[in-house]
JSON list of C-alpha atoms in Angstrom, two decimals:
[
{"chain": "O", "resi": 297, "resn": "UNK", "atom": "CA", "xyz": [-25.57, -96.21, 72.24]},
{"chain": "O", "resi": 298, "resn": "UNK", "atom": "CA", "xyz": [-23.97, -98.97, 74.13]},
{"chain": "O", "resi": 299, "resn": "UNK", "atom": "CA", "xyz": [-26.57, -101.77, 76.16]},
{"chain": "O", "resi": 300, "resn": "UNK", "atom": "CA", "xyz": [-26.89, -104.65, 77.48]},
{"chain": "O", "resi": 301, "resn": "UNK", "atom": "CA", "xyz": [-29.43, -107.64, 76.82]},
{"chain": "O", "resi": 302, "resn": "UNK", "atom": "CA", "xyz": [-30.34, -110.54, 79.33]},
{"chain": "O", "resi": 303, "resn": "UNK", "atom": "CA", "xyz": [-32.30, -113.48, 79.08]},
{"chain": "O", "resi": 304, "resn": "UNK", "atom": "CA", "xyz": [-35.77, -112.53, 80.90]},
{"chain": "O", "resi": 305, "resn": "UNK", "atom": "CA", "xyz": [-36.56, -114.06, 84.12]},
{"chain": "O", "resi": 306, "resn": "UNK", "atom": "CA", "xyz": [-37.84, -115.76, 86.37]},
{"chain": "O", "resi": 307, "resn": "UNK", "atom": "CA", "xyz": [-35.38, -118.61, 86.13]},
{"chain": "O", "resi": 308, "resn": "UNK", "atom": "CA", "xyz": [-36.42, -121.58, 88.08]},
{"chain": "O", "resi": 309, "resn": "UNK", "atom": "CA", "xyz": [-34.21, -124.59, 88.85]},
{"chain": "O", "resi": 310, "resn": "UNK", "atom": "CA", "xyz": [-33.51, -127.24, 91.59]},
{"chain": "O", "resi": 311, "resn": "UNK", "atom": "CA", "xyz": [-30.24, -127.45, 94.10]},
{"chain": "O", "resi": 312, "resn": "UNK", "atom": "CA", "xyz": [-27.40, -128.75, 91.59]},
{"chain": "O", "resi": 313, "resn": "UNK", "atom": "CA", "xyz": [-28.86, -128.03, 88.54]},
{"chain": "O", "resi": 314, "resn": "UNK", "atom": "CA", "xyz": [-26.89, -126.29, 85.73]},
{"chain": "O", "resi": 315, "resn": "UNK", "atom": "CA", "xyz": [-27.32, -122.87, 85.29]},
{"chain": "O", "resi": 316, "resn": "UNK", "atom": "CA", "xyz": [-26.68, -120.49, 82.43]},
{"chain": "O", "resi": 317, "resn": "UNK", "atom": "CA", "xyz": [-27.73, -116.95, 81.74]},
{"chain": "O", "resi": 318, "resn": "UNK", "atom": "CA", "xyz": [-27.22, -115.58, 78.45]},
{"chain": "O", "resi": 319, "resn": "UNK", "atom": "CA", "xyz": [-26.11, -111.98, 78.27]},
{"chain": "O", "resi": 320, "resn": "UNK", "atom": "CA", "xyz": [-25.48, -109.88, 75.10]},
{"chain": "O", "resi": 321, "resn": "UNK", "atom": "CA", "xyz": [-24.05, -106.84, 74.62]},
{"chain": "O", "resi": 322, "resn": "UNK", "atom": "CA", "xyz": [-23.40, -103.92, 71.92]},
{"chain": "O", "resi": 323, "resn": "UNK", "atom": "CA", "xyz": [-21.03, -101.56, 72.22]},
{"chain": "O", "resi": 324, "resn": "UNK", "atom": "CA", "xyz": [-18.18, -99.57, 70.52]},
{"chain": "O", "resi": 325, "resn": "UNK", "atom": "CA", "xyz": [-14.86, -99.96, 71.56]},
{"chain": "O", "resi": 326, "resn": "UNK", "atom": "CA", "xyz": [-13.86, -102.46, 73.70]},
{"chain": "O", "resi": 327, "resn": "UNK", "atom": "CA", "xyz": [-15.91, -102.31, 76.86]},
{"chain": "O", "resi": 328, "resn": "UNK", "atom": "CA", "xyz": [-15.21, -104.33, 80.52]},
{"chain": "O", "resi": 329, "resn": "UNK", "atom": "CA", "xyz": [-18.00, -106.77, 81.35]},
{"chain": "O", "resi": 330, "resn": "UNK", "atom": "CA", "xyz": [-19.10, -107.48, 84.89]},
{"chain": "O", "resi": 331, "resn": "UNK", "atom": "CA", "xyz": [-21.63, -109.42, 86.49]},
{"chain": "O", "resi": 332, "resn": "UNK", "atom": "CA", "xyz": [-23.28, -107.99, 89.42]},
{"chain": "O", "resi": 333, "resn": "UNK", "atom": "CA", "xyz": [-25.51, -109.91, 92.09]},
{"chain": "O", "resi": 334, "resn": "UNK", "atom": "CA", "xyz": [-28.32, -108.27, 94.13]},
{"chain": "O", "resi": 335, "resn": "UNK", "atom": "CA", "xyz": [-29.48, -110.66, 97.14]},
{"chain": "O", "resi": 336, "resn": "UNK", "atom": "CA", "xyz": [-33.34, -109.25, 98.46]},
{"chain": "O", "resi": 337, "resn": "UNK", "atom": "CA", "xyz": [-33.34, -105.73, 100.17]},
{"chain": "O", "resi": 338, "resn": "UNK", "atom": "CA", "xyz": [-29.36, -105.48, 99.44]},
{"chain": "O", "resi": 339, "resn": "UNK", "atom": "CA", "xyz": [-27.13, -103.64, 97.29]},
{"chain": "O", "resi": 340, "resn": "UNK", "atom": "CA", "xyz": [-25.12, -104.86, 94.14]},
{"chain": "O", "resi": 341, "resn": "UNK", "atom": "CA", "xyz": [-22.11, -107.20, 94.67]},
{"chain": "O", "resi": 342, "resn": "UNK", "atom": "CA", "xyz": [-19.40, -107.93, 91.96]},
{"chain": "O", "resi": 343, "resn": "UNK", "atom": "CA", "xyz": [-19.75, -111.39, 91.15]},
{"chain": "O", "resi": 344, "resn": "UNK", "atom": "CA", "xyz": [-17.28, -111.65, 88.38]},
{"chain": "O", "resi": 345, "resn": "UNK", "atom": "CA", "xyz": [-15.51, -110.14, 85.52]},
{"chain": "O", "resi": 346, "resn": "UNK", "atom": "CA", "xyz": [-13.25, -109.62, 82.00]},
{"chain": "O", "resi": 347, "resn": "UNK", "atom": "CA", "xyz": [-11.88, -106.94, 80.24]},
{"chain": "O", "resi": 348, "resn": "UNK", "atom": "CA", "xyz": [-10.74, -107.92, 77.18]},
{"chain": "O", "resi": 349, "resn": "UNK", "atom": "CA", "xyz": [-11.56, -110.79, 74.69]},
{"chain": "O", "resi": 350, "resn": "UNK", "atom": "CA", "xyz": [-11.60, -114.33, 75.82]},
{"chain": "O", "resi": 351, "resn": "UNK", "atom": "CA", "xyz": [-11.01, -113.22, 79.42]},
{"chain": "O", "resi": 352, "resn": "UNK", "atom": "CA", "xyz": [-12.82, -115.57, 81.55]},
{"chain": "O", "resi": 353, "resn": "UNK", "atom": "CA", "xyz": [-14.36, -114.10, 84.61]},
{"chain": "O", "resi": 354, "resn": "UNK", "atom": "CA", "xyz": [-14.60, -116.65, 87.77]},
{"chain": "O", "resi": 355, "resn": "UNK", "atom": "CA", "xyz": [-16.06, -116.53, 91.60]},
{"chain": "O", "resi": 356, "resn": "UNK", "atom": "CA", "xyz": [-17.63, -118.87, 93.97]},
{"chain": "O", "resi": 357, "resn": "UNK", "atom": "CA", "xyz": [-18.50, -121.76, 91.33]},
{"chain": "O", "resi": 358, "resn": "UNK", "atom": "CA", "xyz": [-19.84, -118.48, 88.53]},
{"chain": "O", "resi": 359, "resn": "UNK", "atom": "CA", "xyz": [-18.09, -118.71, 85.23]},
{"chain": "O", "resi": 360, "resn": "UNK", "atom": "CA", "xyz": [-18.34, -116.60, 82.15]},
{"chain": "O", "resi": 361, "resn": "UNK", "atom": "CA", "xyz": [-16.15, -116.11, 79.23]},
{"chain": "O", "resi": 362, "resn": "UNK", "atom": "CA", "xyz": [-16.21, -112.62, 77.41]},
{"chain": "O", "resi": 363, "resn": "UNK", "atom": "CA", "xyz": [-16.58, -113.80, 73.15]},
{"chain": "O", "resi": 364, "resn": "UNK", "atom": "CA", "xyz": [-15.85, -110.58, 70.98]},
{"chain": "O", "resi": 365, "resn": "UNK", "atom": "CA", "xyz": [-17.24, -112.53, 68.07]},
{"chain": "O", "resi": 366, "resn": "UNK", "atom": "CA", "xyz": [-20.81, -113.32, 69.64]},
{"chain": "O", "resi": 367, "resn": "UNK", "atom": "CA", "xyz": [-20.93, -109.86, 71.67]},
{"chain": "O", "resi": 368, "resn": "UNK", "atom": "CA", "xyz": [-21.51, -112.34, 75.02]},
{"chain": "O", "resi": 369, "resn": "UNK", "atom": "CA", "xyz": [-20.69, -112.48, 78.20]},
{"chain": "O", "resi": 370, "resn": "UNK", "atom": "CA", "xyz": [-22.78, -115.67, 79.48]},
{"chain": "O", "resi": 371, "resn": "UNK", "atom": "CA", "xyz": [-23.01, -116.58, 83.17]},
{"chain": "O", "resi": 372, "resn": "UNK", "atom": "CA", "xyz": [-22.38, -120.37, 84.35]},
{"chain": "O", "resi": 373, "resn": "UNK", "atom": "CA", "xyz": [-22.80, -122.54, 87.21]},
{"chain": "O", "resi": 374, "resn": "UNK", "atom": "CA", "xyz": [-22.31, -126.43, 87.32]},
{"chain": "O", "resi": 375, "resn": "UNK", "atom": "CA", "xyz": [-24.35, -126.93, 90.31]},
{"chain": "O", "resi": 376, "resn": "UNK", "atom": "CA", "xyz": [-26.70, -124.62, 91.73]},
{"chain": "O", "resi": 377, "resn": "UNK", "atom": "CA", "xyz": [-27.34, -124.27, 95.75]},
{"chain": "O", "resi": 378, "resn": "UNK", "atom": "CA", "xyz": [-30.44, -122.23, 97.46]},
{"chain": "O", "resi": 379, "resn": "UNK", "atom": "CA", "xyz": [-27.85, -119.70, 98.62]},
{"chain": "O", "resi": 380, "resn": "UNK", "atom": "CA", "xyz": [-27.89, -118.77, 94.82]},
{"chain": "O", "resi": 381, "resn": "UNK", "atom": "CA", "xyz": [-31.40, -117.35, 94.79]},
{"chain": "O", "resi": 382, "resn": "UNK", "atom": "CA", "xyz": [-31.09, -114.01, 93.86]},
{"chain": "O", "resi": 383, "resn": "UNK", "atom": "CA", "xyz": [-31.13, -111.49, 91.04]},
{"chain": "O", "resi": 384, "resn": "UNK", "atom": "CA", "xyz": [-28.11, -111.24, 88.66]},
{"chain": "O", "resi": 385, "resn": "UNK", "atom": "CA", "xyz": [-27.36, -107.95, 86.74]},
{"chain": "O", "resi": 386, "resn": "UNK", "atom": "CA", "xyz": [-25.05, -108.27, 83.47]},
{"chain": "O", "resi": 387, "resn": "UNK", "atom": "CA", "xyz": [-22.84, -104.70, 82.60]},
{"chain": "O", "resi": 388, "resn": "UNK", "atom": "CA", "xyz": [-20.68, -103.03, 80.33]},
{"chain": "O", "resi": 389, "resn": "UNK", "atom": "CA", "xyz": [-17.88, -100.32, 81.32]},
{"chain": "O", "resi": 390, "resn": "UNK", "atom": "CA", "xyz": [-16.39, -98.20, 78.74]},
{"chain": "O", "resi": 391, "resn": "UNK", "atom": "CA", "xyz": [-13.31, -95.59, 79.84]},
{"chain": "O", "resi": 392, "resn": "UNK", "atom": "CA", "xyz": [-14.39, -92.66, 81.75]},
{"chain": "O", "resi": 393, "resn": "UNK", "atom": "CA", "xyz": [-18.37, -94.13, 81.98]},
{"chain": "O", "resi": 394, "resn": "UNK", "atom": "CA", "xyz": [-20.83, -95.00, 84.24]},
{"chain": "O", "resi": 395, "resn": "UNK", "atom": "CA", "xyz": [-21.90, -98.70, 84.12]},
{"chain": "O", "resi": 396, "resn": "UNK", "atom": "CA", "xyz": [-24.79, -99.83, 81.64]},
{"chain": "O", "resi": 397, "resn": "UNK", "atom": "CA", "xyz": [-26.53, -102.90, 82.86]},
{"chain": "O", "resi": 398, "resn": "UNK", "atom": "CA", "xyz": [-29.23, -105.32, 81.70]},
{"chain": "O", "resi": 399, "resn": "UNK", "atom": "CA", "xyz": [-32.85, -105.63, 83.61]},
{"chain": "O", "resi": 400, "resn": "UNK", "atom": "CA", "xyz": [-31.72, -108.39, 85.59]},
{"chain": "O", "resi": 401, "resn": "UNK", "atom": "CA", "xyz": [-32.91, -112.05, 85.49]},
{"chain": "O", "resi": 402, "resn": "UNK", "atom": "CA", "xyz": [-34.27, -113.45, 88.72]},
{"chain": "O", "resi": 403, "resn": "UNK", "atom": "CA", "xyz": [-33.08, -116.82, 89.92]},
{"chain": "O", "resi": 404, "resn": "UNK", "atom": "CA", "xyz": [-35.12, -119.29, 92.08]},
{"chain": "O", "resi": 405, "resn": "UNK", "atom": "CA", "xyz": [-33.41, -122.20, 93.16]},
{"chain": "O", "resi": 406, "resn": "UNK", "atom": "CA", "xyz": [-35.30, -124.84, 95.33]},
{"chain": "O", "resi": 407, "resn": "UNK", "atom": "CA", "xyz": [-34.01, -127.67, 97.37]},
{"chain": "L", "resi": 277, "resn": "UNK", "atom": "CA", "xyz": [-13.82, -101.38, 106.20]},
{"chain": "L", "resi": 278, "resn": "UNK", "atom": "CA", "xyz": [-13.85, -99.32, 103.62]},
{"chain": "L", "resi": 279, "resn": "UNK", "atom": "CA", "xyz": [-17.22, -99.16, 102.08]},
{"chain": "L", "resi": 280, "resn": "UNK", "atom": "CA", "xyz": [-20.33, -96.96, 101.11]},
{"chain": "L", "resi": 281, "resn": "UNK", "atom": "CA", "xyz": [-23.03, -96.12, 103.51]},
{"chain": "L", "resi": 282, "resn": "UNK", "atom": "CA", "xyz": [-26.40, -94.91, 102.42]},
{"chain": "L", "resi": 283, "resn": "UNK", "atom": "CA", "xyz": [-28.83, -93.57, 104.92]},
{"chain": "L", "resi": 284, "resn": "UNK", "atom": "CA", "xyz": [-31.72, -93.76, 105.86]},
{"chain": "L", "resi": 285, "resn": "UNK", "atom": "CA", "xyz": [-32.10, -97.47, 104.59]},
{"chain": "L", "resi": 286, "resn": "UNK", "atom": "CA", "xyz": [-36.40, -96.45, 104.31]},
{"chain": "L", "resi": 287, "resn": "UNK", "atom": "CA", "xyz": [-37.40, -92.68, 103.32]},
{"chain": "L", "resi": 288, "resn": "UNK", "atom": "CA", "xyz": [-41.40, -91.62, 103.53]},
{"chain": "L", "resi": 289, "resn": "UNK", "atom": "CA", "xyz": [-41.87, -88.61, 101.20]},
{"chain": "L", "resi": 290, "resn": "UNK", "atom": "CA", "xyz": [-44.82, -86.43, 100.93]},
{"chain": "L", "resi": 291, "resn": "UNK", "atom": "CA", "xyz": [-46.38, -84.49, 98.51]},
{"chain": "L", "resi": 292, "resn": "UNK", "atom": "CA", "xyz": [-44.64, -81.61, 97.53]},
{"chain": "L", "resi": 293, "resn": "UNK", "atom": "CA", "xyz": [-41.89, -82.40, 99.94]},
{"chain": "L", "resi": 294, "resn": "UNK", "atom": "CA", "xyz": [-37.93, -82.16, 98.91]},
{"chain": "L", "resi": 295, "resn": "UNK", "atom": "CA", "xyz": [-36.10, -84.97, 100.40]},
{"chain": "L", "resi": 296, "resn": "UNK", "atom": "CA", "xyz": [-32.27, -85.76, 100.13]},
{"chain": "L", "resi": 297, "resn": "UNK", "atom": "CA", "xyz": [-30.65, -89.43, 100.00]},
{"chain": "L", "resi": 298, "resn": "UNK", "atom": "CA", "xyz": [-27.23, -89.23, 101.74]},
{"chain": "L", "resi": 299, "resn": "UNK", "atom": "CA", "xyz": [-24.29, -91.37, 100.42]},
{"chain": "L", "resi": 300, "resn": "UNK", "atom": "CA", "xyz": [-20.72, -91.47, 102.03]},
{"chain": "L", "resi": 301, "resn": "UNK", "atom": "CA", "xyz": [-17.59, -93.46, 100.91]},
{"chain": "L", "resi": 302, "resn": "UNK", "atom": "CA", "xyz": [-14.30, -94.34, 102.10]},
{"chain": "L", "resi": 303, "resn": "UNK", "atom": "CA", "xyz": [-12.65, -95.81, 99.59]},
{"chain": "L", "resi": 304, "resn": "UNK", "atom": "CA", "xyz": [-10.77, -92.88, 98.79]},
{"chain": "L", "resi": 305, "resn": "UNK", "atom": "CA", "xyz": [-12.77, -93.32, 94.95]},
{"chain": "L", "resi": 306, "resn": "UNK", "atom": "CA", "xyz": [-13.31, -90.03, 92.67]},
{"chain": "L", "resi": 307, "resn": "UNK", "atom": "CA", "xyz": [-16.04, -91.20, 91.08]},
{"chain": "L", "resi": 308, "resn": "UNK", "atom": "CA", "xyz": [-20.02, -91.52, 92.27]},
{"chain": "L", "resi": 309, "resn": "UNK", "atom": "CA", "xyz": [-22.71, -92.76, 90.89]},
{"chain": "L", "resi": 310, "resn": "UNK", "atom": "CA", "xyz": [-26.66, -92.49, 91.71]},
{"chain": "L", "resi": 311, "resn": "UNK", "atom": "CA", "xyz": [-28.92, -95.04, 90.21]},
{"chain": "L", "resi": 312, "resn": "UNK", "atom": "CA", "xyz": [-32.52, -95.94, 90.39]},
{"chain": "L", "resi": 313, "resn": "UNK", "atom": "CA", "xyz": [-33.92, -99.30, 90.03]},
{"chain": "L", "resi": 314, "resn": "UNK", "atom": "CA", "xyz": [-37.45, -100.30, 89.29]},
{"chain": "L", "resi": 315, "resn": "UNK", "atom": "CA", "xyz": [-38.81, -103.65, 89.18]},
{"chain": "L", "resi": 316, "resn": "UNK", "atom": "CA", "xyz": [-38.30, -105.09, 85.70]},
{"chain": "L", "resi": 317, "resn": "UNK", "atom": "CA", "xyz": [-36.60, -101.98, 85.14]},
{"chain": "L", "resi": 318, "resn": "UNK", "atom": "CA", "xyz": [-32.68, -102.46, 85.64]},
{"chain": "L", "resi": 319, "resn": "UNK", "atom": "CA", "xyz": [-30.80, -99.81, 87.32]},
{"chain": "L", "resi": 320, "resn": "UNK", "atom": "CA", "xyz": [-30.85, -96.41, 84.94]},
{"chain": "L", "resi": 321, "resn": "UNK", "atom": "CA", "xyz": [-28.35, -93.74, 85.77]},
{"chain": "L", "resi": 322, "resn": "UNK", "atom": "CA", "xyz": [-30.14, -90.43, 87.19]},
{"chain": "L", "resi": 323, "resn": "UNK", "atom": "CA", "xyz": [-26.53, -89.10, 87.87]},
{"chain": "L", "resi": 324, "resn": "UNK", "atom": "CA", "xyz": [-22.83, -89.00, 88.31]},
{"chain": "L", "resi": 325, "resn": "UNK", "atom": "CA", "xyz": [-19.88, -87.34, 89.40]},
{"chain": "L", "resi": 326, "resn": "UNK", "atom": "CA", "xyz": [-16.38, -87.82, 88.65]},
{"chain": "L", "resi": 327, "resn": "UNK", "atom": "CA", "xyz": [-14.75, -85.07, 90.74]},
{"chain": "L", "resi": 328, "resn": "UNK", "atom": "CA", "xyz": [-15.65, -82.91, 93.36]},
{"chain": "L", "resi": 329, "resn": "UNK", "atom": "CA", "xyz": [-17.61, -79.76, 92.17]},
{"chain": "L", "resi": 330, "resn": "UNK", "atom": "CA", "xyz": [-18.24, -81.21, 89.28]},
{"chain": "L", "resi": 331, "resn": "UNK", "atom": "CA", "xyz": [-21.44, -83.50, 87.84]},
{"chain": "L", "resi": 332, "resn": "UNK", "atom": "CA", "xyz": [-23.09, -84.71, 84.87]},
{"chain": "L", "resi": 333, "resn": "UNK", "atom": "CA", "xyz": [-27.01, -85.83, 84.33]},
{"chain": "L", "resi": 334, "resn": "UNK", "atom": "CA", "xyz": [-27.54, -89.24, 83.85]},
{"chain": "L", "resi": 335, "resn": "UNK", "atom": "CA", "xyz": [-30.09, -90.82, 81.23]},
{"chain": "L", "resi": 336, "resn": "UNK", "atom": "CA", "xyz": [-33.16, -89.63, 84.01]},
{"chain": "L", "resi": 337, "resn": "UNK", "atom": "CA", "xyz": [-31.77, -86.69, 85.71]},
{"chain": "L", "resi": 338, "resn": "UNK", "atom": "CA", "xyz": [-34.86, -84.67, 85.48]},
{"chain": "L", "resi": 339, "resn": "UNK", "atom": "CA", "xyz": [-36.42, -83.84, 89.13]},
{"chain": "L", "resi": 340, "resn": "UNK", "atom": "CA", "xyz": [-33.46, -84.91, 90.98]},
{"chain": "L", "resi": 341, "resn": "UNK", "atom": "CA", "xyz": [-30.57, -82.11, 91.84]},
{"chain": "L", "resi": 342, "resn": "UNK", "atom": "CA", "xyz": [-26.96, -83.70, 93.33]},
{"chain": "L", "resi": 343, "resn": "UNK", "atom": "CA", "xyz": [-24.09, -81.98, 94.76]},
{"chain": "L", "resi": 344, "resn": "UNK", "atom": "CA", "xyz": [-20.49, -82.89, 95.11]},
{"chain": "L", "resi": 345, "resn": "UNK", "atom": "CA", "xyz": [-18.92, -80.69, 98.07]},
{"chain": "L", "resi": 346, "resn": "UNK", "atom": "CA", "xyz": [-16.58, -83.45, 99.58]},
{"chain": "L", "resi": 347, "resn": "UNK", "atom": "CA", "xyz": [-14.50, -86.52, 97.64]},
{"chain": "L", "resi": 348, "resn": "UNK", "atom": "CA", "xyz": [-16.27, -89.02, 100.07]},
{"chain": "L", "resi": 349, "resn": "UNK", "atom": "CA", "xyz": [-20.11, -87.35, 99.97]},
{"chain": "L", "resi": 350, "resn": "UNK", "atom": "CA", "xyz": [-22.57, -87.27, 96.70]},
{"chain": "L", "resi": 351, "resn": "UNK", "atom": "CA", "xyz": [-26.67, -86.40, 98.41]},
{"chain": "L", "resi": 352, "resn": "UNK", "atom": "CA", "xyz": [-29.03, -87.14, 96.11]},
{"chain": "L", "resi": 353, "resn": "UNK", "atom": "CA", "xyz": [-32.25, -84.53, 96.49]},
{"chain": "L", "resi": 354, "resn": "UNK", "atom": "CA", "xyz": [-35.36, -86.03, 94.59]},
{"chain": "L", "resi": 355, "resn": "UNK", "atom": "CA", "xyz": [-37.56, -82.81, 94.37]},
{"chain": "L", "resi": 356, "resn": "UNK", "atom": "CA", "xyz": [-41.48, -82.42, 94.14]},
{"chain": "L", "resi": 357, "resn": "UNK", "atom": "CA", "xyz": [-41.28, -82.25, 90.54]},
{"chain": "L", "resi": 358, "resn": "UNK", "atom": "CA", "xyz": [-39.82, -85.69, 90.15]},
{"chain": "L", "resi": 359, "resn": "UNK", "atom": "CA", "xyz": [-43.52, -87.22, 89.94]},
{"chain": "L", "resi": 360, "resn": "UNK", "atom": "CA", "xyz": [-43.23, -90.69, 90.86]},
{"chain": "L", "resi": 361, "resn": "UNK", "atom": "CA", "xyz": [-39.94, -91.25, 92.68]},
{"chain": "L", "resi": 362, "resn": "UNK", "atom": "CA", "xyz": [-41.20, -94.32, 94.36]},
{"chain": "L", "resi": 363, "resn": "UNK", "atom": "CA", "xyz": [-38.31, -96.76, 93.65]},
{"chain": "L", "resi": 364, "resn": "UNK", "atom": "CA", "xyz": [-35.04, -98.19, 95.64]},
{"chain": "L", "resi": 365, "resn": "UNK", "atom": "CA", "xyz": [-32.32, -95.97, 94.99]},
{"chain": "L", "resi": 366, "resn": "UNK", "atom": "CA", "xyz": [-28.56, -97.49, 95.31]},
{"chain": "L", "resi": 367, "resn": "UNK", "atom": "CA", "xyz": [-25.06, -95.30, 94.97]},
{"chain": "L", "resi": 368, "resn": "UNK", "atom": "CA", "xyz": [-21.62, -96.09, 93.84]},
{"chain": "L", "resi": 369, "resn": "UNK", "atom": "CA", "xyz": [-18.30, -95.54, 93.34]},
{"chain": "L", "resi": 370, "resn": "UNK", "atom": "CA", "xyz": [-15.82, -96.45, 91.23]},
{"chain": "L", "resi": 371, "resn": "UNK", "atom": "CA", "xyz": [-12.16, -95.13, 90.38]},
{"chain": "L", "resi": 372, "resn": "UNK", "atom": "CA", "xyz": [-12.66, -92.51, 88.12]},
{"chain": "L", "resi": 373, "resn": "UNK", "atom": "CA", "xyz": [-11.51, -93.16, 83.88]},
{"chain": "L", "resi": 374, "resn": "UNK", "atom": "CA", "xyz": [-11.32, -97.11, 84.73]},
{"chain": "L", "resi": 375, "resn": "UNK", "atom": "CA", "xyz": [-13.20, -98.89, 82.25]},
{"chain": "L", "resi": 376, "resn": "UNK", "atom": "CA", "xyz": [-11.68, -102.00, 83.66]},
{"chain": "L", "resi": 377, "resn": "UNK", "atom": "CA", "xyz": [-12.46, -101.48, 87.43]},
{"chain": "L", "resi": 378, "resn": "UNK", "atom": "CA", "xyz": [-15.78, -101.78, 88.70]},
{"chain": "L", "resi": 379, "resn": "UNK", "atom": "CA", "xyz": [-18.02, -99.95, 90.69]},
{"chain": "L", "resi": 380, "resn": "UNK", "atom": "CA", "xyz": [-18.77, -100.58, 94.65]},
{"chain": "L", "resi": 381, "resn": "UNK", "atom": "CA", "xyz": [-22.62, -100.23, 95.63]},
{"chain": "L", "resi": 382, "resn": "UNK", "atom": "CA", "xyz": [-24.24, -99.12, 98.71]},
{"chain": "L", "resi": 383, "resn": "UNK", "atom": "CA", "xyz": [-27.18, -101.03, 100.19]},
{"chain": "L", "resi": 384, "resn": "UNK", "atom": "CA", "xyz": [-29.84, -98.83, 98.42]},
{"chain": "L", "resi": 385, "resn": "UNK", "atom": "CA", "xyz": [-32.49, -96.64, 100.09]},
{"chain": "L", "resi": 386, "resn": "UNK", "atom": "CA", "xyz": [-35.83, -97.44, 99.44]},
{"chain": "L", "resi": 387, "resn": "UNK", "atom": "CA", "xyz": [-38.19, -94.37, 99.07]},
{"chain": "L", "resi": 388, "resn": "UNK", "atom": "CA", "xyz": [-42.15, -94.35, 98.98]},
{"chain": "L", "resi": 389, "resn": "UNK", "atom": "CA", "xyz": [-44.79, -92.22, 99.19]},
{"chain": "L", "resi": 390, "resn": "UNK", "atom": "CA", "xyz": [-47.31, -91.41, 102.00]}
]
């Protein structure tokens, strides 16, 4: 069945650093990819995403480019604040399905 | 706003007790969603609905019922025989058949056990 892979947390980085967090996926079809941000005690938020090839999804600094050919969808930042400290949740959407997401990676940013 | 509301935000359950998780939306969406999320777990699907009356089991549906009376309501009921349903559980909504849309959360309720 389809899933969804992310890099395993904690990730740990100072204010401005460059962040990326890899995300891989396998599916059939051609699934939507989303990434989904959960600050502490909240809900999910949509932080970004592409549905189709070579889209690239884009929202408050976040950056990631959906590759067909490497099955990724990995998550950018050129310069991390503390506001960013939170967990972020890679997913797949096929047609008619409920979302399929990763286990989350944890992000730590300290000033 | 249009949103999703999910109430109460804590829930106490004891043993052998049957307690529902309410979830209301206004975003006029055809589709809900519950999930479940445990630490290091991800969010698994325990259920989802894509019209009203209608429902489908998730990939952990067992000890959890749903119903789907109204467009804009989806309870969740986690049941005595669901054996560890500590965990913070968060609804959604989405249109329904749009791969390409995504889905809107509520702020989760968190339910432990006394």
């Amino acid at each position: 069945g389809d899933s969804v892979t992310q890099m395993e947390g904690p990730v740990t980085l100072s204010e401005e650093a460059f962040l990326t967090i890899n995300c891989t996926y396998t599916a059939t079809g051609y699934p939507s990819l989303f990434w989904y941000v959960q600050y502490p005690g909240e809900g999910l938020q949509l932080l970004l995403k592409a549905t189709k090839a070579d889209d690239k999804g884009s929202n408050k600094g976040f950056e990631a480019t959906y590759r067909k050919e490497t099955t990724s969808f990995h998550l950018e930042k050129g310069s991390v604040q503390v506001s960013d400290s939170a967990v972020y949740f890679c997913a797949l959407r096929g047609p008619g399905t409920a979302l399929i997401f990763g286990k989350g990676t944890t992000l730590s940013v300290s000033s | 706003d249009g949103g999703i509301t999910q109430s109460p935000k804590y829930l106490f359950r004891k043993e052998g007790q049957n307690v529902t998780l309410s979830c209301e939306q206004n975003l006029n969406h055809d589709a809900m969603y519950w999930y479940r999320q445990d630490p290091g777990q991800g969010l698994r699907l325990i259920y989802y609905s894509q019209i009203v009356n209608d429902f489908q089991k998730g990939d952990i549906a067992e000890g959890y019922s749903v119903s789907r009376e109204k467009k804009e309501s989806f309870p969740l009921t986690v049941t005595s025989a669901q054996k560890n349903p500590t965990a913070f559980y968060l609804c959604a909504s989405s249109i329904r058949e749009m791969g390409n849309q995504p889905q809107h959360f509520g702020d989760g309720t968190r339910l432990s056990i006394l």
